[in-house]
Coordinates of C-alpha atoms in Angstrom, one line a residue:
Chain A
X1 CA 0.0 0.0 0.0
X2 CA 1.2 3.5 -0.9
X3 CA 0.4 6.3 1.5
X4 CA 1.3 9.9 0.7
X5 CA 1.7 12.5 3.5
X6 CA 0.9 15.9 2.0
X7 CA -0.3 19.4 3.0
X8 CA -1.0 22.6 1.2
X9 CA 0.9 24.6 3.7
X10 CA 4.5 24.1 4.6
X11 CA 5.7 23.4 8.1
X12 CA 2.5 21.7 9.3
X13 CA 4.2 18.5 10.2
X14 CA 4.4 16.3 7.1
X15 CA 7.9 15.0 7.8
X16 CA 7.0 14.5 11.5
X17 CA 4.0 12.4 10.5
X18 CA 5.9 10.5 7.8
X19 CA 8.7 9.5 10.2
X20 CA 6.5 8.6 13.1
X21 CA 4.2 6.5 11.0
X22 CA 7.1 4.8 9.3
X23 CA 8.8 4.0 12.6
X24 CA 5.6 2.7 14.2
X25 CA 5.3 0.1 11.4
X26 CA 7.5 -3.0 11.1
X27 CA 9.1 -2.6 7.7
X28 CA 8.0 0.6 5.9
X29 CA 9.8 2.1 2.9
X30 CA 10.0 5.8 3.3
X31 CA 10.4 8.0 0.2
X32 CA 11.4 11.6 0.9
X33 CA 9.9 13.3 -2.1
X34 CA 10.5 16.8 -0.8
X35 CA 13.6 16.9 -3.0
X36 CA 14.1 20.7 -2.6
X37 CA 14.4 20.3 1.1
X38 CA 14.7 16.6 2.1
X39 CA 14.7 16.4 5.8
X40 CA 13.7 12.8 6.8
X41 CA 17.3 11.6 7.2
X42 CA 18.0 14.4 9.7
X43 CA 15.8 12.4 12.0
X44 CA 16.8 8.9 10.9
X45 CA 20.6 9.5 10.6
X46 CA 21.0 6.5 8.3
X47 CA 24.2 6.0 6.4
X48 CA 23.2 6.8 2.9
X49 CA 24.6 5.4 -0.3
X50 CA 24.1 7.0 -3.7
X51 CA 21.8 5.0 -6.0
X52 CA 22.2 7.1 -9.1
X53 CA 22.4 10.5 -10.6
X54 CA 19.2 11.9 -12.1
X55 CA 19.6 13.8 -15.3
X56 CA 17.5 15.2 -18.0
X57 CA 18.3 15.0 -21.7
X58 CA 19.3 18.4 -22.9
X59 CA 20.4 19.4 -26.4
X60 CA 23.9 20.3 -27.5
X61 CA 24.7 21.9 -30.8
X62 CA 27.5 20.9 -33.2
X63 CA 28.5 24.3 -34.4
X64 CA 30.2 22.9 -37.5
X65 CA 26.8 21.4 -38.7
X66 CA 24.5 24.3 -37.5
X67 CA 23.5 26.6 -40.3
X68 CA 21.7 29.0 -38.0
X69 CA 18.3 28.3 -39.5
X70 CA 16.8 29.1 -36.1
X71 CA 14.2 26.2 -36.3
X72 CA 15.2 25.1 -32.8
X73 CA 14.8 28.6 -31.4
X74 CA 11.3 28.8 -32.9
X75 CA 10.1 25.3 -31.8
X76 CA 11.2 25.6 -28.2
X77 CA 8.2 26.5 -26.1
X78 CA 10.4 27.0 -23.1
X79 CA 12.5 29.8 -24.7
X80 CA 15.7 27.9 -23.9
X81 CA 17.5 29.0 -27.1
X82 CA 18.7 32.4 -28.2
X83 CA 20.2 33.1 -31.6
X84 CA 23.4 35.0 -31.5
X85 CA 25.1 36.4 -34.7
X86 CA 27.3 33.4 -35.1
X87 CA 25.8 30.7 -33.0
X88 CA 22.8 29.4 -31.2
X89 CA 23.0 29.6 -27.4
X90 CA 21.2 27.3 -25.0
X91 CA 20.1 28.2 -21.5
X92 CA 20.2 24.7 -19.9
X93 CA 18.1 25.5 -16.9
X94 CA 15.1 26.6 -19.0
X95 CA 15.3 23.3 -21.0
X96 CA 12.7 20.7 -20.0
X97 CA 14.4 18.1 -22.1
X98 CA 11.5 17.4 -24.4
X99 CA 13.5 16.8 -27.5
X100 CA 11.5 19.0 -29.9
X101 CA 14.7 20.8 -31.1
X102 CA 16.5 17.7 -32.3
X103 CA 13.3 16.6 -34.0
X104 CA 13.2 19.7 -36.1
X105 CA 16.9 20.4 -36.8
X106 CA 17.3 19.8 -40.6
X107 CA 21.1 19.7 -40.2
X108 CA 21.2 16.9 -37.6
X109 CA 23.3 19.4 -35.7
X110 CA 21.6 18.8 -32.3
X111 CA 22.6 15.8 -30.2
X112 CA 21.5 15.1 -26.7
X113 CA 23.5 14.9 -23.5
X114 CA 22.4 14.1 -20.0
X115 CA 22.6 17.0 -17.6
X116 CA 22.6 16.0 -14.0
X117 CA 20.1 17.9 -11.8
X118 CA 20.2 15.8 -8.7
X119 CA 20.7 12.4 -7.1
X120 CA 18.9 9.6 -5.5
X121 CA 20.2 8.0 -2.3
X122 CA 19.1 5.2 0.0
X123 CA 19.9 3.8 3.4
X124 CA 23.0 1.7 3.0
X125 CA 22.2 -0.5 5.9
X126 CA 19.0 -0.7 7.8
X127 CA 19.5 0.2 11.5
X128 CA 15.7 0.2 12.0
X129 CA 12.9 -1.4 10.1
X130 CA 12.5 1.6 7.9
X131 CA 14.2 1.8 4.6
X132 CA 14.8 5.4 3.4
X133 CA 15.0 6.6 -0.2
X134 CA 15.6 10.3 -0.8
X135 CA 16.0 12.5 -3.8
X136 CA 18.1 15.7 -3.7
X137 CA 17.7 18.5 -6.2
X138 CA 20.9 20.4 -6.9
X139 CA 21.0 23.9 -5.6
X140 CA 19.9 26.4 -8.3
X141 CA 18.1 23.8 -10.3
X142 CA 14.5 24.7 -10.9
X143 CA 12.8 21.4 -11.7
X144 CA 12.0 19.0 -9.0
X145 CA 9.5 16.7 -10.8
X146 CA 12.1 14.6 -12.7
X147 CA 13.8 13.7 -9.4
X148 CA 10.5 12.7 -7.8
X149 CA 9.5 10.6 -10.8
X150 CA 12.9 8.8 -10.7
X151 CA 12.6 8.3 -6.9
X152 CA 9.3 6.6 -7.4
X153 CA 10.8 4.0 -9.7
X154 CA 12.4 2.6 -6.6
X155 CA 9.1 1.9 -4.8
X156 CA 9.0 -1.6 -3.3
X157 CA 5.3 -2.6 -3.3
X158 CA 5.9 -5.6 -1.1
X159 CA 6.2 -3.1 1.8
X160 CA 4.1 -0.3 3.1
X161 CA 5.3 2.7 1.2
X162 CA 5.2 6.1 2.9
X163 CA 5.7 9.1 0.6
X164 CA 6.7 12.4 2.3
X165 CA 5.5 14.9 -0.2
X166 CA 6.6 18.5 -0.9
X167 CA 4.4 21.3 0.3
X168 CA 1.8 23.1 -1.9
X169 CA -0.5 21.9 -4.6
X170 CA 1.6 22.4 -7.8
X171 CA 3.5 20.1 -10.1
X172 CA 6.0 18.5 -7.7
X173 CA 3.1 17.5 -5.4
X174 CA 1.3 15.9 -8.3
X175 CA 4.4 13.9 -9.2
X176 CA 4.7 12.8 -5.6
X177 CA 1.1 11.7 -5.0
X178 CA 0.2 10.2 -8.4
X179 CA -0.7 6.5 -8.0
X180 CA -1.0 6.4 -4.2
X181 CA -3.8 4.5 -2.5
X182 CA -4.5 7.2 0.0
X183 CA -3.3 10.6 1.1
X184 CA -2.9 12.0 4.6
X185 CA -3.3 15.8 4.7
X186 CA -1.5 17.4 7.7
X187 CA -2.7 20.8 8.8
X188 CA -3.0 23.0 11.7
X189 CA -6.1 24.7 13.1
X190 CA -5.5 28.2 12.0
X191 CA -6.8 30.4 9.1
X192 CA -3.7 29.7 7.1
X193 CA -3.9 26.0 7.8
X194 CA -7.6 25.8 6.8
X195 CA -7.1 27.8 3.6
X196 CA -4.2 25.7 2.4
X197 CA -5.9 22.5 3.5
X198 CA -8.9 23.3 1.4
X199 CA -6.6 23.7 -1.7
X200 CA -5.0 20.3 -0.9
X201 CA -8.4 18.7 -0.6
X202 CA -9.5 20.1 -4.0
X203 CA -6.4 18.5 -5.5
X204 CA -6.8 15.1 -4.0
X205 CA -10.5 15.1 -4.9
X206 CA -9.7 16.0 -8.5
X207 CA -7.1 13.2 -8.5
X208 CA -9.7 10.8 -6.9
X209 CA -7.3 9.9 -4.1
X210 CA -9.0 8.8 -0.8
X211 CA -7.9 11.1 1.9
X212 CA -8.0 12.0 5.6
X213 CA -6.7 14.8 7.8
X214 CA -4.3 15.0 10.7
X215 CA -4.7 18.2 12.8
X216 CA -1.3 19.0 14.2
X217 CA -1.0 21.4 17.2
X218 CA -4.7 20.9 17.4
X219 CA -5.1 23.0 20.6
X220 CA -3.4 26.2 19.3
X221 CA -6.1 27.8 17.1
X222 CA -9.8 27.4 16.7
X223 CA -12.2 24.6 15.6
X224 CA -12.6 25.8 12.0
X225 CA -10.6 22.9 10.5
X226 CA -12.6 20.3 12.4
X227 CA -15.9 21.9 11.3
X228 CA -14.6 22.0 7.7
X229 CA -13.7 18.3 7.9
X230 CA -17.1 17.4 9.3
X231 CA -19.0 19.5 6.7
X232 CA -17.0 17.8 3.9
X233 CA -17.1 14.3 5.3
X234 CA -13.4 14.1 5.6
X235 CA -12.2 11.8 8.4
X236 CA -10.0 13.3 11.0
X237 CA -7.4 10.5 11.4
X238 CA -5.5 11.9 14.3
X239 CA -5.0 15.0 16.5
X240 CA -1.6 15.8 17.8
X241 CA -1.5 18.4 20.6
X242 CA 1.0 21.2 20.9
X243 CA 3.4 19.9 23.5
X244 CA 6.7 21.6 24.2
X245 CA 8.3 18.2 24.5
X246 CA 7.3 17.3 20.9
X247 CA 8.6 20.6 19.7
X248 CA 11.9 20.1 21.5
X249 CA 12.3 16.5 20.2
X250 CA 11.6 17.8 16.7
X251 CA 14.2 20.6 17.1
X252 CA 16.8 18.0 18.1
X253 CA 15.9 15.7 15.2
X254 CA 14.2 12.9 17.3
X255 CA 11.0 11.4 16.0
X256 CA 8.7 11.6 19.0
X257 CA 7.4 8.0 18.9
X258 CA 10.9 7.0 20.0
X259 CA 10.6 8.9 23.3
X260 CA 6.9 8.7 23.7
X261 CA 6.2 5.1 22.8
X262 CA 2.4 5.3 23.6
X263 CA 2.1 7.2 20.3
X264 CA 3.2 4.2 18.3
X265 CA -0.1 2.4 19.0
X266 CA -2.0 5.5 17.8
X267 CA 0.0 5.6 14.6
X268 CA -0.7 1.9 14.1
X269 CA -4.4 2.5 14.7
X270 CA -4.2 5.3 12.1
X271 CA -2.5 2.9 9.7
X272 CA -5.5 0.5 10.0
X273 CA -7.9 3.4 9.2
X274 CA -5.8 4.1 6.2
X275 CA -6.0 0.5 5.0
X276 CA -9.7 0.8 5.1
X277 CA -9.7 4.2 3.5
X278 CA -7.4 3.1 0.7
X279 CA -9.3 -0.2 0.2
X280 CA -6.2 -2.3 0.9
Chain B
X25 CA 15.3 54.1 -6.6
X26 CA 13.1 51.1 -6.3
X27 CA 14.2 48.6 -3.6
X28 CA 12.9 45.1 -3.4
X29 CA 13.1 42.7 -0.4
X30 CA 12.1 39.1 -0.5
X31 CA 11.1 37.1 2.6
X32 CA 11.9 33.3 2.2
X33 CA 12.7 30.4 4.5
X34 CA 13.5 27.2 2.7
X35 CA 11.5 25.3 5.2
X36 CA 7.8 26.0 5.3
X37 CA 5.9 27.2 8.3
X38 CA 8.7 29.2 9.9
X39 CA 6.7 32.5 9.8
X40 CA 7.4 34.1 6.4
X41 CA 3.8 35.3 5.9
X42 CA 3.4 36.5 9.5
X43 CA 6.5 38.6 9.2
X44 CA 5.7 39.9 5.7
X45 CA 2.2 41.0 7.0
X46 CA 3.9 42.7 10.0
X47 CA 6.3 44.5 7.7
X48 CA 3.3 45.6 5.6
X49 CA 1.9 47.4 8.7
X50 CA 5.2 48.9 9.6
X51 CA 6.2 50.2 6.1
X52 CA 5.1 53.8 5.4
X53 CA 5.2 53.6 1.6
X54 CA 5.6 50.0 0.4
X55 CA 3.9 47.7 -2.0
X56 CA 3.4 44.1 -0.9
X57 CA 3.7 41.2 -3.4
X58 CA 2.5 37.7 -2.4
X59 CA 4.7 35.4 -4.5
X60 CA 3.9 32.3 -2.6
X61 CA 1.4 31.6 -5.4
X62 CA 1.1 28.0 -4.6
X63 CA -0.3 28.6 -1.1
X64 CA -1.0 32.3 -0.9
X65 CA -2.1 33.2 2.6
X66 CA -1.3 36.9 2.9
X67 CA -4.8 37.9 1.8
X68 CA -6.2 36.2 4.9
X69 CA -4.6 38.9 7.0
X70 CA -4.6 41.9 4.6
X71 CA -8.1 41.4 3.1
X72 CA -7.4 43.0 -0.2
X73 CA -10.0 44.6 -2.4
X74 CA -9.2 43.8 -6.0
X75 CA -9.0 46.6 -8.5
X76 CA -8.1 44.4 -11.4
X77 CA -8.0 40.8 -12.3
X78 CA -6.1 39.1 -15.2
X79 CA -6.3 35.5 -16.3
X80 CA -2.9 33.8 -16.3
X81 CA -2.2 31.3 -19.0
X82 CA 0.5 28.8 -18.4
X83 CA 2.0 26.5 -20.9
X84 CA -0.4 25.3 -23.6
X85 CA -1.5 21.7 -23.3
X86 CA -1.9 19.0 -25.9
X87 CA -5.3 18.0 -27.1
X88 CA -6.1 15.0 -29.3
X89 CA -8.8 15.2 -31.9
X90 CA -10.1 11.6 -31.7
X91 CA -11.8 11.9 -35.1
X92 CA -8.4 12.3 -36.8
X93 CA -6.4 10.0 -34.5
X94 CA -5.4 6.7 -36.0
X95 CA -4.2 5.4 -32.6
X96 CA -0.7 4.7 -33.9
X97 CA 0.7 5.6 -30.5
X98 CA 3.8 7.5 -31.8
X99 CA 2.9 10.5 -29.6
X100 CA 2.9 8.3 -26.5
X101 CA 6.4 6.9 -27.4
X102 CA 7.8 10.4 -27.9
X103 CA 6.3 12.1 -24.9
X104 CA 9.1 12.4 -22.3
X105 CA 6.7 13.3 -19.5
X106 CA 4.5 10.3 -19.5
X107 CA 1.6 12.5 -20.2
X108 CA -0.2 10.3 -22.7
X109 CA -1.9 7.2 -21.4
X110 CA -2.1 3.8 -23.1
X111 CA -5.5 4.6 -24.4
X112 CA -4.1 7.8 -25.8
X113 CA -5.6 10.2 -23.3
X114 CA -3.7 13.4 -22.4
X115 CA -3.0 13.9 -18.7
X116 CA -3.2 17.7 -18.5
X117 CA -1.3 17.7 -15.1
X118 CA 1.6 15.7 -16.5
X119 CA 1.7 17.6 -19.9
X120 CA 4.5 20.2 -19.9
X121 CA 3.3 21.8 -23.1
X122 CA 6.4 21.1 -25.2
X123 CA 4.5 20.4 -28.3
X124 CA 6.5 17.3 -29.5
X125 CA 3.3 15.2 -29.8
X126 CA 1.7 17.8 -32.1
X127 CA 4.9 18.0 -34.1
X128 CA 5.3 14.3 -34.8
X129 CA 1.6 13.2 -35.1
X130 CA 1.4 11.8 -38.7
X131 CA -2.4 12.5 -38.7
X132 CA -2.2 16.1 -37.5
X133 CA -4.6 15.0 -34.8
X134 CA -3.0 16.9 -32.0
X135 CA -3.2 20.6 -31.3
X136 CA -1.9 22.7 -28.5
X137 CA -4.5 24.7 -26.8
X138 CA -4.5 27.6 -24.4
X139 CA -4.8 26.7 -20.8
X140 CA -5.8 29.0 -17.9
X141 CA -3.6 28.2 -15.0
X142 CA -4.5 31.0 -12.5
X143 CA -5.4 34.6 -11.9
X144 CA -3.4 37.6 -11.2
X145 CA -4.7 40.5 -9.1
X146 CA -4.0 44.1 -8.3
X147 CA -5.5 45.1 -5.0
X148 CA -5.7 47.7 -2.3
X149 CA -5.3 46.8 1.4
X150 CA -5.4 48.9 4.6
X151 CA -1.6 49.1 4.3
X152 CA -1.5 50.1 0.6
X153 CA -1.4 48.2 -2.7
X154 CA -0.9 44.4 -3.0
X155 CA 0.1 42.4 -6.0
X156 CA -1.0 38.8 -5.7
X157 CA -2.2 35.7 -7.6
X158 CA -3.8 32.4 -7.4
X159 CA -2.3 29.4 -9.2
X160 CA -5.0 26.8 -10.1
X161 CA -4.9 23.5 -8.3
X162 CA -2.2 21.2 -9.6
X163 CA -0.9 23.7 -12.1
X164 CA 2.6 24.1 -13.2
X165 CA 4.5 27.3 -14.2
X166 CA 4.8 28.6 -10.6
X167 CA 8.0 30.4 -11.6
X168 CA 6.3 32.1 -14.6
X169 CA 3.4 33.2 -12.4
X170 CA 5.8 34.6 -9.8
X171 CA 7.6 36.6 -12.5
X172 CA 4.3 38.0 -13.6
X173 CA 3.3 39.0 -10.1
X174 CA 6.6 40.7 -9.7
X175 CA 6.2 42.5 -13.0
X176 CA 2.8 43.6 -11.9
X177 CA 4.2 44.8 -8.6
X178 CA 6.8 46.9 -10.3
X179 CA 4.2 48.5 -12.6
X180 CA 2.0 49.2 -9.6
X181 CA 4.9 50.7 -7.7
X182 CA 5.6 53.1 -10.5
X183 CA 2.0 54.0 -10.7
X184 CA 1.6 54.7 -7.0
X185 CA 5.1 56.3 -6.8
X186 CA 6.3 53.7 -4.3
X187 CA 9.9 52.9 -3.9
X188 CA 9.8 49.7 -1.8
X189 CA 8.4 46.3 -2.7
X190 CA 8.2 43.6 0.0
X191 CA 7.8 40.1 -1.5
X192 CA 6.4 37.1 0.4
X193 CA 8.3 34.2 -1.2
X194 CA 7.5 30.5 -1.4
X195 CA 9.2 27.6 0.5
X196 CA 11.8 25.4 -1.1
X197 CA 14.7 26.1 -3.4
X198 CA 13.1 25.4 -6.8
X199 CA 11.8 27.5 -9.7
X200 CA 9.3 29.7 -7.8
X201 CA 12.0 30.6 -5.2
X202 CA 14.5 31.5 -7.8
X203 CA 11.9 33.6 -9.6
X204 CA 11.0 35.4 -6.4
X205 CA 14.5 36.4 -5.4
X206 CA 16.2 37.1 -8.8
X207 CA 17.3 40.7 -9.0
X208 CA 16.1 41.8 -5.5
X209 CA 18.2 44.0 -3.3
X210 CA 17.8 42.0 -0.1
X211 CA 16.7 38.5 1.0
X212 CA 15.3 38.1 4.5
X213 CA 15.4 34.5 5.6
X214 CA 13.2 33.3 8.4
X215 CA 14.5 30.1 10.1
X216 CA 13.9 28.2 13.3
X217 CA 16.3 26.3 15.6
X218 CA 15.6 22.8 14.5
X219 CA 17.6 20.3 12.5
X220 CA 15.3 20.9 9.6
X221 CA 15.4 24.6 9.9
X222 CA 19.2 24.7 9.9
X223 CA 19.4 22.3 7.0
X224 CA 17.0 24.3 4.9
X225 CA 18.7 27.5 5.9
X226 CA 22.0 26.2 4.6
X227 CA 20.4 25.3 1.3
X228 CA 18.7 28.7 0.8
X229 CA 21.8 30.5 1.8
X230 CA 23.6 28.6 -1.0
X231 CA 21.0 29.9 -3.4
X232 CA 21.3 33.6 -2.3
X233 CA 25.1 33.2 -2.5
X234 CA 24.8 31.7 -5.9
X235 CA 22.8 34.7 -7.1
X236 CA 25.0 37.1 -5.1
X237 CA 22.1 38.7 -3.2
X238 CA 22.6 40.4 0.1
X239 CA 21.0 38.3 2.8
X240 CA 20.0 38.6 6.4
X241 CA 18.5 36.1 8.8
X242 CA 15.8 36.1 11.5
X243 CA 15.6 33.2 14.0
X244 CA 12.0 32.5 14.9
X245 CA 11.0 30.5 18.0
X246 CA 14.6 30.8 19.1
X247 CA 14.0 29.6 22.7
X248 CA 12.6 26.2 21.6
X249 CA 16.2 25.2 21.3
X250 CA 18.8 27.7 22.4
X251 CA 21.7 25.4 21.6
X252 CA 20.6 25.2 18.0
X253 CA 20.0 28.9 18.0
X254 CA 23.7 29.5 18.9
X255 CA 24.7 27.1 16.1
X256 CA 22.7 29.1 13.6
X257 CA 24.3 32.3 14.9
X258 CA 27.8 30.9 14.5
X259 CA 27.0 29.5 11.1
X260 CA 25.6 32.8 9.9
X261 CA 28.7 34.6 11.3
X262 CA 31.0 32.2 9.5
X263 CA 29.1 33.0 6.2
X264 CA 29.2 36.8 6.9
X265 CA 25.4 36.9 7.1
X266 CA 23.9 39.1 9.8
X267 CA 21.2 37.7 12.2
X268 CA 19.0 40.8 12.4
X269 CA 16.7 39.5 15.1
X270 CA 15.4 36.6 17.2
X271 CA 11.8 36.0 18.1
X272 CA 10.6 33.8 20.9
X273 CA 8.0 31.1 20.7
X274 CA 4.7 33.0 21.2
X275 CA 1.0 32.6 20.9
X276 CA 0.8 36.1 19.5
X277 CA 1.1 35.2 15.8
X278 CA -1.7 32.6 16.0
X279 CA -3.9 34.8 18.1
X280 CA -3.4 37.8 15.7
X281 CA -4.1 35.5 12.7
X282 CA -7.4 34.3 14.3
X283 CA -8.4 38.0 14.4
X284 CA -7.1 38.6 10.9
X285 CA -4.7 41.1 12.2
X286 CA -1.0 41.6 11.7
X287 CA 1.2 40.9 14.8
X288 CA 1.9 44.7 14.9
X289 CA -1.8 45.5 15.1
X290 CA -2.5 42.8 17.6
X291 CA 0.4 43.3 20.0
X292 CA 2.1 46.4 21.3
X293 CA 4.7 44.7 23.5
X294 CA 8.2 43.3 23.3
X295 CA 7.3 40.8 20.5
X296 CA 6.3 43.6 18.1
X297 CA 9.2 45.7 19.3
X298 CA 11.6 43.0 18.1
X299 CA 10.0 43.0 14.7
X300 CA 10.1 46.8 14.6
X301 CA 13.8 46.7 15.3
X302 CA 14.4 44.2 12.5
X303 CA 12.4 46.2 10.1
X304 CA 14.4 49.3 10.9
X305 CA 17.6 47.4 10.3
X306 CA 16.6 46.0 7.0
X307 CA 15.2 49.2 5.5
X308 CA 18.3 51.1 6.5
X309 CA 20.9 48.5 5.6
X310 CA 23.1 49.4 2.6
X311 CA 22.3 47.0 -0.2
X312 CA 24.4 48.8 -2.8
X313 CA 27.3 46.3 -2.7
X314 CA 25.5 43.0 -3.3
X315 CA 28.6 40.8 -3.4
X316 CA 30.1 42.3 -0.3
X317 CA 28.5 40.2 2.5
X318 CA 30.2 42.1 5.4
X319 CA 28.3 44.9 7.1

């Protein structure tokens, strides 16, 4: 079963929930899909080994073959080429690697190279039941989705797969939650939390993914999130109170189920609810 | 001369929007731009009244005319984004709009069509003008929309004769972040003393260094872990980045938010005082020498 942990708003506790759920189960596979800021291993401290580089195919131009016809410049919808007086220049970071330019080049002057934009790593040895895979987008690189798609090629469906998704509701989130059996939306009971939750709910509804909500720091704000869930028939899977101990453990990089073991049962209970929700 | 300041954090939920809203109520003649287009929340505090609305078109998306399609499947083979299903159905979320399918379809059965991806607004708030947007659910082109919000902001600033733009940026380090900090005079990073906060701070600092933008840091909830706070201070010092202020863990931001107020409107005590001091530091700091990180 594949479970995604997502949220419209950042900083609501996605990583916390992903880790504590993973550590409460026997042998989960945890995928850190927040490739712009992967944080799971700050809490697991696994030795990581590199699985592979992730690259996208980008064009390169043989200047001796190029006759400056500009067809590549015109076909590129990402404006990745500029025609200079004596050559065509490529801006690699604008290139999505679609291959349109090499298709239209009448001179056969465009060949493709792999440009590395990040890497995939995994736990080299398992010190706990959890196996971690994480993707890391290189600094200054704009496109997270190719890394997320590559990361998901390593999913092991014989295990429970937990996907720690990036924040928001845009393209990287779609890449992360596509094909999951259910989605846990983590929010907090504040106006910002409610607003961003409602966006995330729209997204999972549109993608027809069964979903439930975790209200983190449930005692800090008001009851508007709970009322929203009730009105929209969205199950509230868990409420996590604001406790200074949880905040301190988080700041030290310690998943709280390790120090507060009674929470393990609650995560296991929630997992059972997710099995029902996801029809698994 | 127009000055632009972007508030970012790397990690989400550290207090970017709370501080941007507070700055909005402290600034005497500034324009606010909400560039966290994916989860724009500033309007929940500022309650803007829109004066104009513009549709935002992202990349075009492919569309198959089934009457012409011979189901040869060449489009599916050539699509590098997995956006065409086995039964030759276009997944509009996965389609990046490159046009390769339309280019190679032997039956000319595929066209690229316009696709509304969001809306861009010009508004007025009780603190002055606001440039903001809404990206449709699951849409791409966050970076493009951010650039358009910023262009809008600059035009509005000229119109209202405003010489300061404060930008609320998105979390992360990807395209929308790059679009929201490129060419600004100062980046204000909000972090928190946790392993994640520090890790993400390091990553965003790499970006601002990469683009050679003057950067300052604020540590929020500093007293949750004073040891980690000292680590951040040392780290910033070693990078030549000034820590302009530290805010304690407080109920004030949540309480202010529940009343749709900025922290400055809600509280007149020490907490707001610290934000006032930070604001004074960042608007008076010299940003003329961008590559010189020493104050």
